Amino acid sequence: DKTAEGFTAAVREDRLGYSAITYRTWMKEVFMPLNERASEIFITHSNLLDSQILLAPLLQLMAHTKAFAVIAKRWERGD
């Protein structure tokens, strides 16, 4: 099944299967570093923002990044 739902089901059904391992690897090695770097850039250069319009999406990005860091720690512990 090549759908997003099929992939999600495969990851949930077999935590040690190929799809689940690939998903966790991509999240930890690719997406998390990118999200962390984006959050760092926004924090470091927030004084350059000219508008409050972006504030909510930026806060959402940072919250998502931190929440996923907790999930990654749980994966390390085998939870």
mmCIF file of C-alpha atoms in Angstrom:
data_model
loop_
_atom_site.group_PDB
_atom_site.id
_atom_site.type_symbol
_atom_site.label_atom_id
_atom_site.label_comp_id
_atom_site.label_asym_id
_atom_site.label_seq_id
_atom_site.Cartn_x
_atom_site.Cartn_y
_atom_site.Cartn_z
ATOM 1 C CA ASP A 1 0.000 0.000 0.000
ATOM 2 C CA LYS A 2 1.631 3.237 -1.161
ATOM 3 C CA THR A 3 -0.624 5.581 0.804
ATOM 4 C CA ALA A 4 0.281 7.687 3.832
ATOM 5 C CA GLU A 5 -2.243 5.714 5.835
ATOM 6 C CA GLY A 6 -0.638 2.444 4.766
ATOM 7 C CA PHE A 7 2.782 3.683 5.772
ATOM 8 C CA THR A 8 1.505 4.873 9.150
ATOM 9 C CA ALA A 9 -0.160 1.513 9.747
ATOM 10 C CA ALA A 10 3.041 -0.346 8.810
ATOM 11 C CA VAL A 11 5.093 1.744 11.244
ATOM 12 C CA ARG A 12 2.622 1.226 14.076
ATOM 13 C CA GLU A 13 2.102 -2.495 13.479
ATOM 14 C CA ASP A 14 5.768 -3.509 13.433
ATOM 15 C CA ARG A 15 8.071 -1.230 15.429
ATOM 16 C CA LEU A 16 11.095 -3.239 14.282
ATOM 17 C CA GLY A 17 10.036 -3.500 10.641
ATOM 18 C CA TYR A 18 11.738 -1.831 7.723
ATOM 19 C CA SER A 19 9.225 1.041 7.483
ATOM 20 C CA ALA A 20 9.424 1.871 11.186
ATOM 21 C CA ILE A 21 13.219 1.773 11.277
ATOM 22 C CA THR A 22 13.453 3.884 8.118
ATOM 23 C CA TYR A 23 10.984 6.414 9.512
ATOM 24 C CA ARG A 24 12.860 6.782 12.801
ATOM 25 C CA THR A 25 16.195 7.070 11.001
ATOM 26 C CA TRP A 26 14.920 9.826 8.701
ATOM 27 C CA MET A 27 13.347 11.674 11.604
ATOM 28 C CA LYS A 28 16.454 11.498 13.797
ATOM 29 C CA GLU A 29 19.122 11.992 11.131
ATOM 30 C CA VAL A 30 17.478 14.336 8.630
ATOM 31 C CA PHE A 31 14.360 16.117 9.817
ATOM 32 C CA MET A 32 15.234 16.760 13.466
ATOM 33 C CA PRO A 33 18.564 18.443 12.653
ATOM 34 C CA LEU A 34 16.817 20.602 10.042
ATOM 35 C CA ASN A 35 14.026 21.563 12.451
ATOM 36 C CA GLU A 36 16.532 22.309 15.222
ATOM 37 C CA ARG A 37 18.603 24.471 12.889
ATOM 38 C CA ALA A 38 15.527 26.362 11.675
ATOM 39 C CA SER A 39 14.448 27.011 15.276
ATOM 40 C CA GLU A 40 17.952 28.177 16.159
ATOM 41 C CA ILE A 41 18.007 30.597 13.215
ATOM 42 C CA PHE A 42 14.648 32.075 14.177
ATOM 43 C CA ILE A 43 15.698 32.506 17.796
ATOM 44 C CA THR A 44 19.073 33.998 16.913
ATOM 45 C CA HIS A 45 17.680 36.396 14.321
ATOM 46 C CA SER A 46 14.211 37.124 15.688
ATOM 47 C CA ASN A 47 15.167 40.771 16.049
ATOM 48 C CA LEU A 48 15.146 40.988 12.242
ATOM 49 C CA LEU A 49 11.484 40.042 11.954
ATOM 50 C CA ASP A 50 9.442 42.978 10.781
ATOM 51 C CA SER A 51 6.049 41.545 11.551
ATOM 52 C CA GLN A 52 4.180 39.704 14.269
ATOM 53 C CA ILE A 53 2.354 37.681 11.596
ATOM 54 C CA LEU A 54 5.049 34.995 11.571
ATOM 55 C CA LEU A 55 5.159 34.670 15.332
ATOM 56 C CA ALA A 56 2.531 31.888 15.640
ATOM 57 C CA PRO A 57 4.061 29.640 12.928
ATOM 58 C CA LEU A 58 7.529 30.116 14.400
ATOM 59 C CA LEU A 59 6.326 29.212 17.864
ATOM 60 C CA GLN A 60 4.578 26.179 16.399
ATOM 61 C CA LEU A 61 7.816 25.078 14.686
ATOM 62 C CA MET A 62 9.759 25.393 17.941
ATOM 63 C CA ALA A 63 7.086 23.562 19.936
ATOM 64 C CA HIS A 64 6.966 20.779 17.343
ATOM 65 C CA THR A 65 10.754 20.467 17.385
ATOM 66 C CA LYS A 66 10.910 20.176 21.176
ATOM 67 C CA ALA A 67 7.973 17.760 21.333
ATOM 68 C CA PHE A 68 9.597 15.521 18.759
ATOM 69 C CA ALA A 69 12.856 15.582 20.730
ATOM 70 C CA VAL A 70 10.933 13.905 23.543
ATOM 71 C CA ILE A 71 9.644 11.263 21.145
ATOM 72 C CA ALA A 72 13.184 10.636 19.878
ATOM 73 C CA LYS A 73 14.371 10.109 23.467
ATOM 74 C CA ARG A 74 11.580 7.589 23.993
ATOM 75 C CA TRP A 75 12.734 5.745 20.873
ATOM 76 C CA GLU A 76 16.273 5.593 22.292
ATOM 77 C CA ARG A 77 14.908 3.994 25.469
ATOM 78 C CA GLY A 78 12.826 1.541 23.463
ATOM 79 C CA ASP A 79 9.473 2.966 24.561
#
